[in-house]
Amino acid sequence: MSATRLFLLLWALVLAGCSSFGGRDPLQVDLAGMEPLAGEGLEVRFTLKLRVQNPNESAIHYSGVALELEVNDLPLASGVSSQGGTVAGFGETLIEVPVTLSAFSVLRQAWNLGGGAPLQNVPYALRGKLGGGLWGTRRFSDAGVLSLPEPRDTP
């Protein structure tokens, strides 16, 4: 087989392999809960619980998680975990990721929200990825608004 034919055959295999990666529906990732962790110094730490749903037929294997949380268009927290696992096809799993809020980011949020007004309709954005090797990394995002209930007047 000539070098040209071998090159064309390999190129066709690469293109066919790349086309098999397309057509996957995005993961659905929702914030399922938060639990406080012990922090050091001026940092605040939480464990974020993420519910990850896989709307695809094939399972997704991951080997690490990274995420960033923005509130009111400002960075608030970030976290990573070397936790690995599998999200079954048409299945879901709960992933826990420790995140850190620096004192500076908390102060910046307080300054931006200022005025003592109730926290209503504050936009948030959650972005991250499930690590899965060279072509298996799956990115995710979630956005919405946070509204904390106003304190009740007690008689």
CSV table of C-alpha atoms in Angstrom, one decimal, residues 64-137:
chain,number,residue,atom,x,y,z
A,64,GLY,CA,-12.8,14.8,38.1
A,65,VAL,CA,-15.0,17.8,38.5
A,66,ALA,CA,-14.3,21.5,38.3
A,67,LEU,CA,-16.8,24.3,38.7
A,68,GLU,CA,-17.2,28.1,39.2
A,69,LEU,CA,-20.2,29.9,40.7
A,70,GLU,CA,-21.0,33.5,39.9
A,71,VAL,CA,-23.7,35.5,41.8
A,72,ASN,CA,-24.8,38.9,40.5
A,73,ASP,CA,-22.3,38.6,37.6
A,74,LEU,CA,-19.4,38.4,40.0
A,75,PRO,CA,-17.3,35.4,40.9
A,76,LEU,CA,-18.2,33.9,44.3
A,77,ALA,CA,-16.9,30.4,44.6
A,78,SER,CA,-14.9,27.8,42.8
A,79,GLY,CA,-14.0,24.2,43.5
A,80,VAL,CA,-12.4,21.0,42.2
A,81,SER,CA,-12.7,17.3,43.1
A,82,SER,CA,-10.7,14.3,41.8
A,83,GLN,CA,-13.8,12.2,42.4
A,84,GLY,CA,-14.6,9.9,39.5
A,85,GLY,CA,-17.5,7.8,38.5
A,86,THR,CA,-20.1,7.0,35.9
A,87,VAL,CA,-23.5,8.6,35.0
A,88,ALA,CA,-25.5,5.8,33.4
A,89,GLY,CA,-27.2,6.4,30.1
A,90,PHE,CA,-30.6,8.0,30.8
A,91,GLY,CA,-29.6,8.0,34.4
A,92,GLU,CA,-28.5,10.4,37.1
A,93,THR,CA,-26.1,10.7,40.0
A,94,LEU,CA,-25.2,13.0,42.8
A,95,ILE,CA,-21.7,14.5,42.8
A,96,GLU,CA,-20.3,16.4,45.8
A,97,VAL,CA,-17.7,19.2,45.1
A,98,PRO,CA,-16.0,21.2,47.9
A,99,VAL,CA,-16.0,24.9,47.0
A,100,THR,CA,-14.2,27.9,48.6
A,101,LEU,CA,-15.4,31.4,49.0
A,102,SER,CA,-12.6,33.9,49.7
A,103,ALA,CA,-13.2,36.7,52.1
A,104,PHE,CA,-12.6,39.1,49.2
A,105,SER,CA,-15.3,37.6,47.1
A,106,VAL,CA,-17.8,37.7,50.0
A,107,LEU,CA,-16.9,41.4,50.6
A,108,ARG,CA,-17.3,42.2,47.0
A,109,GLN,CA,-20.8,40.6,46.9
A,110,ALA,CA,-21.8,42.4,50.1
A,111,TRP,CA,-20.6,45.7,48.6
A,112,ASN,CA,-22.4,45.1,45.3
A,113,LEU,CA,-25.7,44.1,47.0
A,114,GLY,CA,-25.5,46.7,49.8
A,115,GLY,CA,-28.3,48.8,51.1
A,116,GLY,CA,-29.8,46.0,53.3
A,117,ALA,CA,-32.5,45.3,50.7
A,118,PRO,CA,-33.8,41.7,50.6
A,119,LEU,CA,-32.1,39.4,48.3
A,120,GLN,CA,-34.6,39.0,45.5
A,121,ASN,CA,-34.0,38.0,41.9
A,122,VAL,CA,-30.2,37.9,42.2
A,123,PRO,CA,-28.8,36.2,39.1
A,124,TYR,CA,-26.5,33.2,39.4
A,125,ALA,CA,-24.5,31.2,37.0
A,126,LEU,CA,-22.9,27.8,37.6
A,127,ARG,CA,-20.3,26.6,35.0
A,128,GLY,CA,-18.1,23.5,35.1
A,129,LYS,CA,-16.8,20.4,33.6
A,130,LEU,CA,-16.7,16.6,34.2
A,131,GLY,CA,-13.2,15.5,33.2
A,132,GLY,CA,-13.0,12.5,30.8
A,133,GLY,CA,-9.8,12.5,28.9
A,134,LEU,CA,-8.9,14.0,25.6
A,135,TRP,CA,-12.4,14.0,24.0
A,136,GLY,CA,-14.5,12.8,26.9
A,137,THR,CA,-14.7,16.1,28.9
